[in-house]
Short mmCIF file of C-alpha atoms and ligand atoms in Angstrom, two decimals:
data_model
loop_
_atom_site.label_atom_id
_atom_site.label_comp_id
_atom_site.label_asym_id
_atom_site.label_seq_id
_atom_site.Cartn_x
_atom_site.Cartn_y
_atom_site.Cartn_z
CA MET A 1 0.00 0.00 0.00
CA SER A 2 1.48 3.31 -1.02
CA LYS A 3 1.62 6.45 1.02
CA ILE A 4 0.38 9.64 -0.58
CA LEU A 5 2.34 12.78 0.34
CA ALA A 6 1.04 16.15 -0.85
CA PHE A 7 3.29 19.22 -1.00
CA THR A 8 1.10 22.23 -0.55
CA ASN A 9 1.02 25.93 0.15
CA GLN A 10 -1.37 28.38 -1.41
CA LYS A 11 1.56 30.70 -2.00
CA GLY A 12 3.48 30.29 -5.25
CA GLY A 13 7.25 30.24 -5.48
CA VAL A 14 7.85 28.68 -2.07
CA GLY A 15 9.48 25.48 -3.31
CA LYS A 16 6.60 23.00 -3.68
CA THR A 17 7.63 21.81 -7.12
CA THR A 18 11.35 21.80 -6.30
CA SER A 19 10.59 19.73 -3.21
CA VAL A 20 8.40 17.21 -5.02
CA ALA A 21 11.08 16.70 -7.68
CA ASN A 22 13.94 16.31 -5.23
CA VAL A 23 12.23 14.47 -2.39
CA GLY A 24 10.82 12.14 -5.05
CA ALA A 25 14.26 11.57 -6.53
CA GLY A 26 15.73 11.04 -3.07
CA LEU A 27 13.11 8.44 -2.18
CA ALA A 28 13.66 6.68 -5.51
CA ARG A 29 17.40 6.58 -4.84
CA ALA A 30 16.69 5.07 -1.45
CA GLY A 31 15.05 2.19 -3.32
CA TYR A 32 11.37 3.11 -3.02
CA LYS A 33 9.03 3.02 -5.97
CA VAL A 34 7.84 6.58 -6.40
CA LEU A 35 5.26 8.27 -8.56
CA LEU A 36 5.07 12.05 -8.91
CA ILE A 37 1.83 13.72 -9.95
CA ASP A 38 1.91 17.22 -11.35
CA LEU A 39 -1.37 18.87 -10.31
CA ASP A 40 -0.38 22.41 -11.25
CA PRO A 41 -1.70 23.95 -14.50
CA GLN A 42 1.71 25.60 -14.81
CA ALA A 43 3.19 22.11 -15.20
CA ASN A 44 6.59 23.22 -13.89
CA LEU A 45 7.32 19.80 -12.43
CA THR A 46 6.66 18.15 -15.78
CA ARG A 47 8.93 20.53 -17.66
CA GLY A 48 11.53 20.54 -14.91
CA LEU A 49 11.90 16.79 -15.26
CA GLY A 50 12.46 17.15 -18.98
CA LEU A 51 9.03 16.29 -20.36
CA GLU A 52 7.79 18.76 -22.97
CA ALA A 53 4.09 18.66 -23.93
CA PRO A 54 3.53 14.96 -23.21
CA GLU A 55 0.56 13.31 -24.90
CA TYR A 56 -1.06 12.04 -21.70
CA ASN A 57 -1.56 14.03 -18.56
CA VAL A 58 -3.43 13.88 -15.28
CA TYR A 59 -6.22 16.14 -16.52
CA GLY A 60 -7.22 13.82 -19.36
CA ALA A 61 -7.15 10.91 -16.94
CA LEU A 62 -9.32 12.79 -14.41
CA LEU A 63 -11.80 13.43 -17.22
CA GLN A 64 -11.62 9.71 -18.09
CA GLU A 65 -10.45 10.44 -21.61
CA TYR A 66 -7.74 7.80 -21.13
CA ASP A 67 -6.08 5.74 -18.41
CA LEU A 68 -3.58 7.33 -16.08
CA LYS A 69 -0.18 7.26 -17.75
CA ALA A 70 3.11 7.56 -15.89
CA TYR A 71 6.25 8.48 -17.81
CA PRO A 72 9.50 6.95 -16.56
CA VAL A 73 11.93 9.56 -15.23
CA GLN A 74 14.63 7.32 -13.77
CA GLU A 75 14.86 4.03 -11.97
CA ASN A 76 11.98 3.72 -9.46
CA LEU A 77 10.61 7.11 -10.45
CA GLY A 78 7.64 7.90 -12.68
CA LEU A 79 5.77 11.09 -13.47
CA VAL A 80 2.14 11.75 -14.30
CA ALA A 81 2.29 14.95 -16.30
CA GLY A 82 0.44 18.17 -15.58
CA ALA A 83 -1.20 20.35 -18.21
CA PRO A 84 -2.48 23.92 -18.56
CA ALA A 85 -5.97 22.45 -19.04
CA LEU A 86 -6.01 21.61 -15.31
CA SER A 87 -7.13 25.18 -14.80
CA SER A 88 -10.55 24.16 -16.23
CA PHE A 89 -10.96 21.33 -13.73
CA GLU A 90 -13.11 23.32 -11.34
CA LYS A 91 -15.36 24.62 -14.11
CA VAL A 92 -15.80 21.23 -15.73
CA LYS A 93 -16.13 19.05 -12.61
CA GLY A 94 -17.32 21.57 -10.01
CA ASP A 95 -20.96 20.40 -10.10
CA GLU A 96 -20.31 16.68 -9.77
CA LEU A 97 -21.38 14.98 -6.58
CA ASP A 98 -18.05 13.21 -6.00
CA ARG A 99 -15.90 16.07 -7.28
CA GLU A 100 -13.48 15.99 -4.35
CA TYR A 101 -12.71 12.30 -4.76
CA LEU A 102 -11.89 12.09 -8.46
CA LEU A 103 -8.13 11.96 -7.86
CA LYS A 104 -8.53 9.45 -5.06
CA ASP A 105 -10.45 7.10 -7.40
CA LEU A 106 -7.86 7.61 -10.12
CA LEU A 107 -4.95 6.68 -7.82
CA GLU A 108 -6.64 3.65 -6.26
CA PRO A 109 -5.23 1.10 -8.73
CA LEU A 110 -1.69 2.42 -8.21
CA HIS A 111 -1.49 1.62 -4.52
CA ALA A 112 -0.18 -1.87 -5.11
CA ARG A 113 2.53 -0.68 -7.47
CA CYS A 114 4.17 2.25 -5.62
CA ASP A 115 5.59 2.93 -2.20
CA TYR A 116 5.12 6.68 -2.39
CA ILE A 117 2.90 8.94 -4.47
CA LEU A 118 3.92 12.62 -4.29
CA LEU A 119 1.43 15.31 -5.26
CA ASP A 120 2.63 18.70 -6.47
CA CYS A 121 -0.28 21.00 -5.60
CA PRO A 122 -1.10 24.24 -7.38
CA PRO A 123 -0.70 27.55 -5.52
CA ALA A 124 -4.40 27.83 -4.69
CA LEU A 125 -6.85 26.16 -2.35
CA GLY A 126 -9.37 25.25 -5.06
CA LEU A 127 -10.88 21.96 -6.19
CA ILE A 128 -7.59 20.44 -7.37
CA THR A 129 -6.01 21.01 -3.97
CA LEU A 130 -9.14 19.65 -2.27
CA ASN A 131 -8.78 16.50 -4.38
CA ALA A 132 -5.16 16.24 -3.22
CA TYR A 133 -6.10 16.71 0.45
CA ALA A 134 -8.97 14.23 0.13
CA CYS A 135 -6.66 11.41 -0.94
CA ALA A 136 -3.40 12.29 0.84
CA ASP A 137 -2.11 10.51 3.92
CA THR A 138 0.27 13.31 4.84
CA LEU A 139 0.79 16.95 3.91
CA TYR A 140 4.12 18.73 3.80
CA ILE A 141 4.11 22.51 3.72
CA PRO A 142 7.17 24.28 2.32
CA VAL A 143 7.45 27.83 3.59
CA GLU A 144 9.72 30.64 2.60
CA ALA A 145 10.61 32.55 5.76
CA GLN A 146 9.38 35.87 4.45
CA LEU A 147 6.96 38.60 5.31
CA TYR A 148 3.35 37.33 5.06
CA ALA A 149 4.47 33.70 5.16
CA THR A 150 2.27 33.10 8.20
CA ASP A 151 -0.86 34.34 6.38
CA GLY A 152 -0.57 31.65 3.75
CA LEU A 153 0.28 29.09 6.37
CA GLU A 154 -2.81 29.89 8.43
CA LYS A 155 -5.06 29.53 5.39
CA VAL A 156 -3.59 26.12 4.62
CA LEU A 157 -3.99 24.95 8.22
CA GLU A 158 -7.62 26.14 8.34
CA MET A 159 -8.35 24.26 5.16
CA VAL A 160 -6.67 21.14 6.53
CA ALA A 161 -8.82 21.31 9.67
CA ARG A 162 -11.96 21.50 7.50
CA VAL A 163 -10.84 18.59 5.36
CA GLN A 164 -10.05 16.55 8.48
CA ARG A 165 -13.60 17.12 9.75
CA ARG A 166 -15.27 15.80 6.62
CA LEU A 167 -13.46 14.73 3.48
CA ASN A 168 -10.47 12.96 4.97
CA PRO A 169 -10.41 12.38 8.75
CA GLY A 170 -7.13 10.49 8.46
CA LEU A 171 -5.22 13.39 6.90
CA LYS A 172 -2.04 14.21 8.81
CA ILE A 173 0.32 17.16 8.65
CA GLY A 174 3.80 15.74 8.25
CA GLY A 175 5.37 19.10 8.81
CA ILE A 176 6.25 22.60 7.78
CA PHE A 177 9.76 23.11 6.43
CA PHE A 178 11.69 26.19 5.41
CA THR A 179 12.86 26.52 1.84
CA ARG A 180 15.05 29.05 0.07
CA PHE A 181 16.44 29.82 3.48
CA ASP A 182 19.10 32.48 3.75
CA GLY A 183 20.35 32.69 7.32
CA ARG A 184 22.38 35.80 6.52
CA LYS A 185 19.18 37.80 6.25
CA VAL A 186 18.04 38.86 9.69
CA LEU A 187 14.39 39.20 8.69
CA ARG A 188 14.36 35.64 7.40
CA ARG A 189 15.91 34.32 10.60
CA GLU A 190 13.38 36.23 12.66
CA THR A 191 10.42 35.09 10.58
CA ALA A 192 11.60 31.49 10.85
CA GLU A 193 11.85 31.87 14.62
CA LEU A 194 8.32 33.29 14.78
CA ILE A 195 6.94 30.37 12.82
CA ARG A 196 8.84 27.88 14.99
CA GLU A 197 7.40 29.48 18.11
CA LYS A 198 3.89 29.50 16.72
CA TYR A 199 3.95 25.91 15.44
CA PRO A 200 6.54 24.17 17.64
CA THR A 201 5.41 20.64 16.88
CA LEU A 202 4.95 21.15 13.16
CA VAL A 203 8.24 22.63 12.00
CA LEU A 204 10.70 20.04 10.72
CA THR A 205 14.37 20.08 11.64
CA SER A 206 15.45 20.03 7.99
CA THR A 207 15.74 23.37 6.24
CA VAL A 208 16.43 23.81 2.55
CA ARG A 209 18.83 26.67 1.98
CA GLU A 210 18.73 29.09 -0.92
CA ALA A 211 21.01 27.40 -3.43
CA ILE A 212 21.68 28.35 -7.03
CA SER A 213 21.96 24.75 -8.22
CA LEU A 214 18.40 24.00 -7.08
CA GLY A 215 17.18 26.65 -9.49
CA GLU A 216 19.47 25.43 -12.28
CA ALA A 217 18.75 21.69 -12.19
CA PRO A 218 15.23 21.83 -13.68
CA HIS A 219 16.53 23.74 -16.69
CA LEU A 220 18.45 20.59 -17.57
CA GLY A 221 15.54 18.34 -16.71
CA GLN A 222 17.45 16.92 -13.74
CA ASP A 223 17.02 16.48 -10.02
CA ILE A 224 19.61 17.87 -7.62
CA PHE A 225 21.23 14.48 -6.85
CA ARG A 226 22.10 14.02 -10.48
CA TYR A 227 22.85 17.65 -11.33
CA ALA A 228 24.97 18.57 -8.32
CA PRO A 229 25.34 15.65 -5.89
CA ALA A 230 27.85 17.45 -3.66
CA SER A 231 25.91 20.73 -3.47
CA PRO A 232 24.18 22.19 -0.39
CA GLY A 233 20.86 21.62 -2.18
CA ALA A 234 21.53 17.88 -2.43
CA THR A 235 22.63 17.76 1.23
CA ASP A 236 19.50 19.60 2.38
CA TYR A 237 17.07 17.51 0.34
CA GLN A 238 18.79 14.31 1.43
CA ALA A 239 18.28 15.35 5.06
CA LEU A 240 14.63 16.18 4.36
CA VAL A 241 14.11 12.76 2.76
CA GLN A 242 15.60 11.10 5.86
CA GLU A 243 13.37 13.13 8.15
CA ILE A 244 10.27 12.27 6.11
CA LEU A 245 11.21 8.60 6.24
CA THR A 246 11.83 8.52 9.99
CA ARG A 247 9.46 11.03 11.51
N1 ADP B 301 16.18 26.28 -2.18
C1 ADP B 301 16.14 26.99 -3.32
N2 ADP B 301 17.19 27.75 -3.69
C2 ADP B 301 17.15 28.48 -4.83
N3 ADP B 301 16.12 28.51 -5.68
C3 ADP B 301 15.04 27.76 -5.37
C4 ADP B 301 14.98 26.96 -4.19
N4 ADP B 301 13.79 26.34 -4.15
C5 ADP B 301 13.11 26.73 -5.26
N5 ADP B 301 13.85 27.58 -6.01
C6 ADP B 301 13.46 28.26 -7.25
O1 ADP B 301 12.41 29.15 -6.90
C7 ADP B 301 11.38 29.15 -7.88
C8 ADP B 301 10.07 28.70 -7.24
O2 ADP B 301 10.21 27.37 -6.76
P1 ADP B 301 9.09 26.27 -7.01
O3 ADP B 301 9.57 24.99 -6.46
O4 ADP B 301 8.68 26.28 -8.44
O5 ADP B 301 7.92 26.86 -6.11
P2 ADP B 301 6.34 26.52 -6.12
O6 ADP B 301 6.15 25.18 -6.73
O7 ADP B 301 5.96 26.58 -4.68
O8 ADP B 301 5.70 27.63 -6.91
C9 ADP B 301 11.86 28.23 -8.97
O9 ADP B 301 12.49 29.00 -9.95
C10 ADP B 301 12.88 27.33 -8.27
O10 ADP B 301 13.86 26.86 -9.14
MG1 MG B 302 4.93 24.68 -8.32
#
């Protein structure tokens, strides 16, 4: 039975996609069978792993136009592509009775074949994200320690509480972790401290530092372990993978 981990934050640019790509690659390297699902209409994960305009994507599968298709990325790692058309999901499926469970149904047959399914959520708390929350076991929330970071965080946590009451009582928060962290900036350090004080049990030990190679790797369609195995980015994501596996 696979575990579904969703990476979510309604804010864009906080490192959701980067984390899905690199935590996924790290888990695959550790020998787990991993499937990544790109749920963002921007499809950055899909492009960042080197797949340009693939024929099959998660949107078509959600609309039952074809079966779910995973493209191989590397050993133990597959990707279900995202597509710009995902932005119509809410309009097209918003009136259906089981609209929050469409992704859950779609992933059901995969449980026997993967150890981990990682969901890259869009930067919004709409129907796609609700579908992710409704089927996830655990949520991870990347946060950039910046002004207003707590606003976004509070919205996510409110939504999680609502989902736990109805759609998915078993949903757990695996943790909040800092991304793009630059300890030289006082404001960032202070914001991180504030968040740690406010959510002492939720903040993970692992922090992903701001690192140029993490921004470069997707341009070559690579994860950080392949692109720059000795870089701080690889070290930080390796530590995050370990924490996710042991926490
Ligand atoms: N730790 C990091 N250091 C440097 N750049 C990063 C880091 N994490 C993400 N980035 C870059 O920041 C941008 C936003 O990250 P991304 O993962 O796409 O965020 P999200 O999916 O939350 O919108 C991307 O250009 C990405 O390459
Ligand atoms: Mg993204």
